[in-house]
Amino acid sequence: MSNSSCRDDVLKFFEKENRPFSLVDICGALKNHGKTAISKALDDLSEEGLIKEKAYGKQKVYVYDQTKLPLFDENELRKMEAQGANLSVELAEEQKKLKSVVEELKKVTSSLTKEEAEKELIQVNEKLNKVKAEVTALKSKGPGITEADLRSVSEGRRKMINEWKKRKRIAMNIIDAVAESYPSSKKQLMSDIGIETDEDCGVSIPN
């Protein structure tokens, strides 16, 4: 290859990597060029001021001239940071989807075999037939309760509970009125006249 091609490749290598290299390092990276051509390219680039040369004893180290790098752009950096944040969110979402797929795959791979599914189906049918038989037996014992019957019973129950609450409230109002002028406590009054509350009997009004 021509010296010009080698020079261009060496320069591009320094621009891309942007860190110090020795001649051996560069030869190892640019295997398509010989050591002599690379050495000459380094000398040329140093003379042109595109790279800097620093001697450490017998060894030379080369680095790209930092003044040739583009100026730092804070807006561009913020833009890149925002893009990075968005990519992180997208990555997290994709990882979540992947986890879901893996879990679903585990479910599928651990699902019943055909033989197991058939056995499970037989057991389910047996349970279903048993329930059907119980329902049939209940129906044979007498006529079923209609929806109208159920509404009638529910309404009657509601009226009885309301009447219970009403009578209890009236009774307690009377007792409270008498207790105001009674020489003993309200509890003693109720004991003297033989009144027991629902609570005394361990009974509570249903809702």
PDB file of C-alpha atoms in Angstrom:
ATOM      1  CA  MET A   1       0.000   0.000   0.000  1.00  0.00           C
ATOM      2  CA  SER A   2       1.089   3.614  -0.590  1.00  0.00           C
ATOM      3  CA  ASN A   3       2.638   5.815   2.072  1.00  0.00           C
ATOM      4  CA  SER A   4      -0.348   8.160   1.725  1.00  0.00           C
ATOM      5  CA  SER A   5      -2.778   5.348   2.503  1.00  0.00           C
ATOM      6  CA  CYS A   6      -0.727   4.301   5.515  1.00  0.00           C
ATOM      7  CA  ARG A   7      -0.551   7.877   6.760  1.00  0.00           C
ATOM      8  CA  ASP A   8      -4.327   8.278   6.483  1.00  0.00           C
ATOM      9  CA  ASP A   9      -4.967   5.009   8.300  1.00  0.00           C
ATOM     10  CA  VAL A  10      -2.594   5.927  11.122  1.00  0.00           C
ATOM     11  CA  LEU A  11      -4.192   9.348  11.496  1.00  0.00           C
ATOM     12  CA  LYS A  12      -7.705   7.864  11.567  1.00  0.00           C
ATOM     13  CA  PHE A  13      -6.536   5.352  14.152  1.00  0.00           C
ATOM     14  CA  PHE A  14      -5.307   8.121  16.458  1.00  0.00           C
ATOM     15  CA  GLU A  15      -8.442  10.198  15.926  1.00  0.00           C
ATOM     16  CA  LYS A  16     -10.643   7.253  16.817  1.00  0.00           C
ATOM     17  CA  GLU A  17      -8.737   5.885  19.810  1.00  0.00           C
ATOM     18  CA  ASN A  18      -7.383   9.200  21.130  1.00  0.00           C
ATOM     19  CA  ARG A  19      -4.860   7.791  23.578  1.00  0.00           C
ATOM     20  CA  PRO A  20      -1.067   7.240  23.630  1.00  0.00           C
ATOM     21  CA  PHE A  21       0.438   4.440  21.531  1.00  0.00           C
ATOM     22  CA  SER A  22       3.902   3.116  20.853  1.00  0.00           C
ATOM     23  CA  LEU A  23       5.090   2.001  17.426  1.00  0.00           C
ATOM     24  CA  VAL A  24       4.590  -1.621  18.462  1.00  0.00           C
ATOM     25  CA  ASP A  25       0.994  -0.901  19.527  1.00  0.00           C
ATOM     26  CA  ILE A  26       0.157   0.727  16.215  1.00  0.00           C
ATOM     27  CA  CYS A  27       1.765  -2.053  14.181  1.00  0.00           C
ATOM     28  CA  GLY A  28      -0.294  -4.563  16.140  1.00  0.00           C
ATOM     29  CA  ALA A  29      -3.487  -2.655  15.387  1.00  0.00           C
ATOM     30  CA  LEU A  30      -2.784  -1.849  11.718  1.00  0.00           C
ATOM     31  CA  LYS A  31      -1.644  -5.226  10.463  1.00  0.00           C
ATOM     32  CA  ASN A  32      -2.259  -4.280   6.838  1.00  0.00           C
ATOM     33  CA  HIS A  33       0.743  -1.929   6.941  1.00  0.00           C
ATOM     34  CA  GLY A  34       4.394  -2.709   7.535  1.00  0.00           C
ATOM     35  CA  LYS A  35       6.463  -1.386  10.416  1.00  0.00           C
ATOM     36  CA  THR A  36       8.623   0.790   8.161  1.00  0.00           C
ATOM     37  CA  ALA A  37       5.614   2.453   6.519  1.00  0.00           C
ATOM     38  CA  ILE A  38       3.949   3.081   9.870  1.00  0.00           C
ATOM     39  CA  SER A  39       7.158   4.520  11.329  1.00  0.00           C
ATOM     40  CA  LYS A  40       7.465   6.936   8.393  1.00  0.00           C
ATOM     41  CA  ALA A  41       3.767   7.882   8.728  1.00  0.00           C
ATOM     42  CA  LEU A  42       4.329   8.691  12.404  1.00  0.00           C
ATOM     43  CA  ASP A  43       7.297  10.897  11.556  1.00  0.00           C
ATOM     44  CA  ASP A  44       5.302  12.712   8.874  1.00  0.00           C
ATOM     45  CA  LEU A  45       2.295  13.249  11.144  1.00  0.00           C
ATOM     46  CA  SER A  46       4.552  14.518  13.916  1.00  0.00           C
ATOM     47  CA  GLU A  47       6.181  17.031  11.553  1.00  0.00           C
ATOM     48  CA  GLU A  48       2.738  18.173  10.414  1.00  0.00           C
ATOM     49  CA  GLY A  49       1.707  18.699  14.031  1.00  0.00           C
ATOM     50  CA  LEU A  50      -1.214  16.274  13.835  1.00  0.00           C
ATOM     51  CA  ILE A  51       0.235  13.991  16.500  1.00  0.00           C
ATOM     52  CA  LYS A  52       2.618  14.605  19.372  1.00  0.00           C
ATOM     53  CA  GLU A  53       5.744  12.559  19.960  1.00  0.00           C
ATOM     54  CA  LYS A  54       7.174  11.917  23.431  1.00  0.00           C
ATOM     55  CA  ALA A  55      10.356   9.958  24.113  1.00  0.00           C
ATOM     56  CA  TYR A  56      10.652   7.739  27.191  1.00  0.00           C
ATOM     57  CA  GLY A  57      14.222   6.481  27.113  1.00  0.00           C
ATOM     58  CA  LYS A  58      14.656   4.549  23.890  1.00  0.00           C
ATOM     59  CA  GLN A  59      10.916   4.198  23.312  1.00  0.00           C
ATOM     60  CA  LYS A  60       8.726   6.799  21.664  1.00  0.00           C
ATOM     61  CA  VAL A  61       5.053   7.300  22.461  1.00  0.00           C
ATOM     62  CA  TYR A  62       2.643   9.072  20.144  1.00  0.00           C
ATOM     63  CA  VAL A  63      -0.679  10.738  20.886  1.00  0.00           C
ATOM     64  CA  TYR A  64      -3.182  12.691  18.835  1.00  0.00           C
ATOM     65  CA  ASP A  65      -2.889  16.476  19.150  1.00  0.00           C
ATOM     66  CA  GLN A  66      -5.741  17.355  21.523  1.00  0.00           C
ATOM     67  CA  THR A  67      -6.096  20.832  20.045  1.00  0.00           C
ATOM     68  CA  LYS A  68      -7.313  19.209  16.830  1.00  0.00           C
ATOM     69  CA  LEU A  69     -10.309  17.658  18.565  1.00  0.00           C
ATOM     70  CA  PRO A  70     -13.730  19.322  18.138  1.00  0.00           C
ATOM     71  CA  LEU A  71     -14.769  21.790  20.821  1.00  0.00           C
ATOM     72  CA  PHE A  72     -16.798  20.478  23.726  1.00  0.00           C
ATOM     73  CA  ASP A  73     -20.523  21.143  23.186  1.00  0.00           C
ATOM     74  CA  GLU A  74     -22.565  21.117  26.423  1.00  0.00           C
ATOM     75  CA  ASN A  75     -25.864  21.102  24.538  1.00  0.00           C
ATOM     76  CA  GLU A  76     -24.792  18.074  22.567  1.00  0.00           C
ATOM     77  CA  LEU A  77     -23.714  16.359  25.780  1.00  0.00           C
ATOM     78  CA  ARG A  78     -27.084  17.014  27.407  1.00  0.00           C
ATOM     79  CA  LYS A  79     -28.775  15.702  24.295  1.00  0.00           C
ATOM     80  CA  MET A  80     -26.690  12.544  24.451  1.00  0.00           C
ATOM     81  CA  GLU A  81     -27.453  12.143  28.163  1.00  0.00           C
ATOM     82  CA  ALA A  82     -31.183  12.451  27.434  1.00  0.00           C
ATOM     83  CA  GLN A  83     -30.880   9.871  24.680  1.00  0.00           C
ATOM     84  CA  GLY A  84     -29.012   7.608  27.073  1.00  0.00           C
ATOM     85  CA  ALA A  85     -31.758   7.979  29.681  1.00  0.00           C
ATOM     86  CA  ASN A  86     -34.429   7.160  27.091  1.00  0.00           C
ATOM     87  CA  LEU A  87     -32.482   4.132  25.954  1.00  0.00           C
ATOM     88  CA  SER A  88     -32.185   2.985  29.570  1.00  0.00           C
ATOM     89  CA  VAL A  89     -35.965   3.193  29.965  1.00  0.00           C
ATOM     90  CA  GLU A  90     -36.503   1.310  26.716  1.00  0.00           C
ATOM     91  CA  LEU A  91     -33.995  -1.313  27.813  1.00  0.00           C
ATOM     92  CA  ALA A  92     -35.801  -1.756  31.130  1.00  0.00           C
ATOM     93  CA  GLU A  93     -39.110  -2.186  29.296  1.00  0.00           C
ATOM     94  CA  GLU A  94     -37.614  -4.725  26.921  1.00  0.00           C
ATOM     95  CA  GLN A  95     -36.087  -6.620  29.841  1.00  0.00           C
ATOM     96  CA  LYS A  96     -39.501  -6.651  31.509  1.00  0.00           C
ATOM     97  CA  LYS A  97     -41.088  -8.018  28.340  1.00  0.00           C
ATOM     98  CA  LEU A  98     -38.358 -10.618  28.058  1.00  0.00           C
ATOM     99  CA  LYS A  99     -38.927 -11.690  31.651  1.00  0.00           C
ATOM    100  CA  SER A 100     -42.643 -12.030  30.948  1.00  0.00           C
ATOM    101  CA  VAL A 101     -41.946 -14.141  27.867  1.00  0.00           C
ATOM    102  CA  VAL A 102     -39.545 -16.355  29.817  1.00  0.00           C
ATOM    103  CA  GLU A 103     -42.115 -16.862  32.573  1.00  0.00           C
ATOM    104  CA  GLU A 104     -44.771 -17.686  29.997  1.00  0.00           C
ATOM    105  CA  LEU A 105     -42.394 -20.121  28.359  1.00  0.00           C
ATOM    106  CA  LYS A 106     -41.805 -21.810  31.698  1.00  0.00           C
ATOM    107  CA  LYS A 107     -45.553 -22.180  32.146  1.00  0.00           C
ATOM    108  CA  VAL A 108     -45.908 -23.717  28.715  1.00  0.00           C
ATOM    109  CA  THR A 109     -42.991 -26.092  29.155  1.00  0.00           C
ATOM    110  CA  SER A 110     -44.272 -27.149  32.570  1.00  0.00           C
ATOM    111  CA  SER A 111     -47.886 -27.586  31.426  1.00  0.00           C
ATOM    112  CA  LEU A 112     -49.672 -30.902  31.453  1.00  0.00           C
ATOM    113  CA  THR A 113     -48.897 -33.565  28.901  1.00  0.00           C
ATOM    114  CA  LYS A 114     -51.704 -34.953  26.765  1.00  0.00           C
ATOM    115  CA  GLU A 115     -52.070 -37.966  29.039  1.00  0.00           C
ATOM    116  CA  GLU A 116     -52.076 -35.787  32.159  1.00  0.00           C
ATOM    117  CA  ALA A 117     -54.625 -33.418  30.632  1.00  0.00           C
ATOM    118  CA  GLU A 118     -56.935 -36.319  29.741  1.00  0.00           C
ATOM    119  CA  LYS A 119     -56.653 -37.672  33.282  1.00  0.00           C
ATOM    120  CA  GLU A 120     -57.385 -34.232  34.730  1.00  0.00           C
ATOM    121  CA  LEU A 121     -60.412 -33.898  32.434  1.00  0.00           C
ATOM    122  CA  ILE A 122     -61.804 -37.219  33.651  1.00  0.00           C
ATOM    123  CA  GLN A 123     -61.480 -36.091  37.272  1.00  0.00           C
ATOM    124  CA  VAL A 124     -63.194 -32.787  36.523  1.00  0.00           C
ATOM    125  CA  ASN A 125     -66.055 -34.555  34.744  1.00  0.00           C
ATOM    126  CA  GLU A 126     -66.472 -36.897  37.707  1.00  0.00           C
ATOM    127  CA  LYS A 127     -66.749 -33.944  40.080  1.00  0.00           C
ATOM    128  CA  LEU A 128     -69.195 -32.225  37.731  1.00  0.00           C
ATOM    129  CA  ASN A 129     -71.392 -35.311  37.507  1.00  0.00           C
ATOM    130  CA  LYS A 130     -71.374 -35.590  41.295  1.00  0.00           C
ATOM    131  CA  VAL A 131     -72.568 -31.999  41.662  1.00  0.00           C
ATOM    132  CA  LYS A 132     -75.273 -32.557  39.044  1.00  0.00           C
ATOM    133  CA  ALA A 133     -76.481 -35.617  40.955  1.00  0.00           C
ATOM    134  CA  GLU A 134     -76.675 -33.629  44.192  1.00  0.00           C
ATOM    135  CA  VAL A 135     -78.682 -30.887  42.471  1.00  0.00           C
ATOM    136  CA  THR A 136     -81.065 -33.457  41.004  1.00  0.00           C
ATOM    137  CA  ALA A 137     -81.533 -35.046  44.437  1.00  0.00           C
ATOM    138  CA  LEU A 138     -82.371 -31.685  45.987  1.00  0.00           C
ATOM    139  CA  LYS A 139     -84.914 -30.920  43.267  1.00  0.00           C
ATOM    140  CA  SER A 140     -86.633 -34.270  43.791  1.00  0.00           C
ATOM    141  CA  LYS A 141     -87.317 -33.477  47.459  1.00  0.00           C
ATOM    142  CA  GLY A 142     -89.890 -30.848  46.616  1.00  0.00           C
ATOM    143  CA  PRO A 143     -90.644 -27.738  44.607  1.00  0.00           C
ATOM    144  CA  GLY A 144     -87.835 -25.259  44.443  1.00  0.00           C
ATOM    145  CA  ILE A 145     -87.959 -21.739  45.813  1.00  0.00           C
ATOM    146  CA  THR A 146     -88.863 -19.221  43.153  1.00  0.00           C
ATOM    147  CA  GLU A 147     -87.333 -15.788  42.875  1.00  0.00           C
ATOM    148  CA  ALA A 148     -90.662 -14.265  43.948  1.00  0.00           C
ATOM    149  CA  ASP A 149     -90.678 -16.446  47.076  1.00  0.00           C
ATOM    150  CA  LEU A 150     -87.155 -15.340  47.899  1.00  0.00           C
ATOM    151  CA  ARG A 151     -88.063 -11.660  47.493  1.00  0.00           C
ATOM    152  CA  SER A 152     -91.113 -12.123  49.725  1.00  0.00           C
ATOM    153  CA  VAL A 153     -89.082 -13.771  52.474  1.00  0.00           C
ATOM    154  CA  SER A 154     -86.372 -11.103  52.257  1.00  0.00           C
ATOM    155  CA  GLU A 155     -88.935  -8.306  52.450  1.00  0.00           C
ATOM    156  CA  GLY A 156     -90.647  -9.925  55.451  1.00  0.00           C
ATOM    157  CA  ARG A 157     -87.310 -10.281  57.210  1.00  0.00           C
ATOM    158  CA  ARG A 158     -86.459  -6.633  56.565  1.00  0.00           C
ATOM    159  CA  LYS A 159     -89.796  -5.456  58.007  1.00  0.00           C
ATOM    160  CA  MET A 160     -89.373  -7.585  61.133  1.00  0.00           C
ATOM    161  CA  ILE A 161     -85.852  -6.230  61.756  1.00  0.00           C
ATOM    162  CA  ASN A 162     -87.074  -2.641  61.346  1.00  0.00           C
ATOM    163  CA  GLU A 163     -89.936  -3.302  63.773  1.00  0.00           C
ATOM    164  CA  TRP A 164     -87.475  -4.841  66.238  1.00  0.00           C
ATOM    165  CA  LYS A 165     -85.262  -1.738  66.099  1.00  0.00           C
ATOM    166  CA  LYS A 166     -88.277   0.554  66.473  1.00  0.00           C
ATOM    167  CA  ARG A 167     -89.658  -1.223  69.557  1.00  0.00           C
ATOM    168  CA  LYS A 168     -86.235  -1.391  71.184  1.00  0.00           C
ATOM    169  CA  ARG A 169     -85.752   2.339  70.654  1.00  0.00           C
ATOM    170  CA  ILE A 170     -89.177   3.123  72.202  1.00  0.00           C
ATOM    171  CA  ALA A 171     -88.507   0.863  75.186  1.00  0.00           C
ATOM    172  CA  MET A 172     -85.104   2.402  75.876  1.00  0.00           C
ATOM    173  CA  ASN A 173     -86.539   5.929  75.619  1.00  0.00           C
ATOM    174  CA  ILE A 174     -89.135   5.049  78.280  1.00  0.00           C
ATOM    175  CA  ILE A 175     -86.486   3.502  80.539  1.00  0.00           C
ATOM    176  CA  ASP A 176     -84.254   6.572  80.143  1.00  0.00           C
ATOM    177  CA  ALA A 177     -87.141   8.850  81.102  1.00  0.00           C
ATOM    178  CA  VAL A 178     -87.959   6.793  84.233  1.00  0.00           C
ATOM    179  CA  ALA A 179     -84.281   6.463  85.188  1.00  0.00           C
ATOM    180  CA  GLU A 180     -83.931  10.254  85.452  1.00  0.00           C
ATOM    181  CA  SER A 181     -86.061  10.282  88.635  1.00  0.00           C
ATOM    182  CA  TYR A 182     -85.256   6.764  89.871  1.00  0.00           C
ATOM    183  CA  PRO A 183     -83.240   6.659  93.125  1.00  0.00           C
ATOM    184  CA  SER A 184     -80.838   4.032  91.790  1.00  0.00           C
ATOM    185  CA  SER A 185     -78.933   3.560  88.558  1.00  0.00           C
ATOM    186  CA  LYS A 186     -80.462   2.771  85.213  1.00  0.00           C
ATOM    187  CA  LYS A 187     -79.010  -0.730  85.392  1.00  0.00           C
ATOM    188  CA  GLN A 188     -80.609  -1.261  88.794  1.00  0.00           C
ATOM    189  CA  LEU A 189     -83.933   0.043  87.479  1.00  0.00           C
ATOM    190  CA  MET A 190     -83.917  -2.492  84.672  1.00  0.00           C
ATOM    191  CA  SER A 191     -83.037  -5.236  87.127  1.00  0.00           C
ATOM    192  CA  ASP A 192     -85.820  -4.198  89.520  1.00  0.00           C
ATOM    193  CA  ILE A 193     -88.508  -4.282  86.846  1.00  0.00           C
ATOM    194  CA  GLY A 194     -87.093  -7.443  85.224  1.00  0.00           C
ATOM    195  CA  ILE A 195     -86.022  -6.066  81.852  1.00  0.00           C
ATOM    196  CA  GLU A 196     -83.233  -7.785  79.932  1.00  0.00           C
ATOM    197  CA  THR A 197     -81.623  -6.174  76.938  1.00  0.00           C
ATOM    198  CA  ASP A 198     -80.621  -7.936  73.737  1.00  0.00           C
ATOM    199  CA  GLU A 199     -77.029  -7.627  74.884  1.00  0.00           C
ATOM    200  CA  ASP A 200     -77.828  -9.327  78.207  1.00  0.00           C
ATOM    201  CA  CYS A 201     -79.172 -12.280  76.241  1.00  0.00           C
ATOM    202  CA  GLY A 202     -76.217 -12.315  73.851  1.00  0.00           C
ATOM    203  CA  VAL A 203     -78.383 -11.250  70.925  1.00  0.00           C
ATOM    204  CA  SER A 204     -77.612  -8.590  68.325  1.00  0.00           C
ATOM    205  CA  ILE A 205     -79.981  -7.093  65.784  1.00  0.00           C
ATOM    206  CA  PRO A 206     -79.177  -8.432  62.298  1.00  0.00           C
ATOM    207  CA  ASN A 207     -78.246  -6.016  59.549  1.00  0.00           C
TER     208      ASN A 207
END
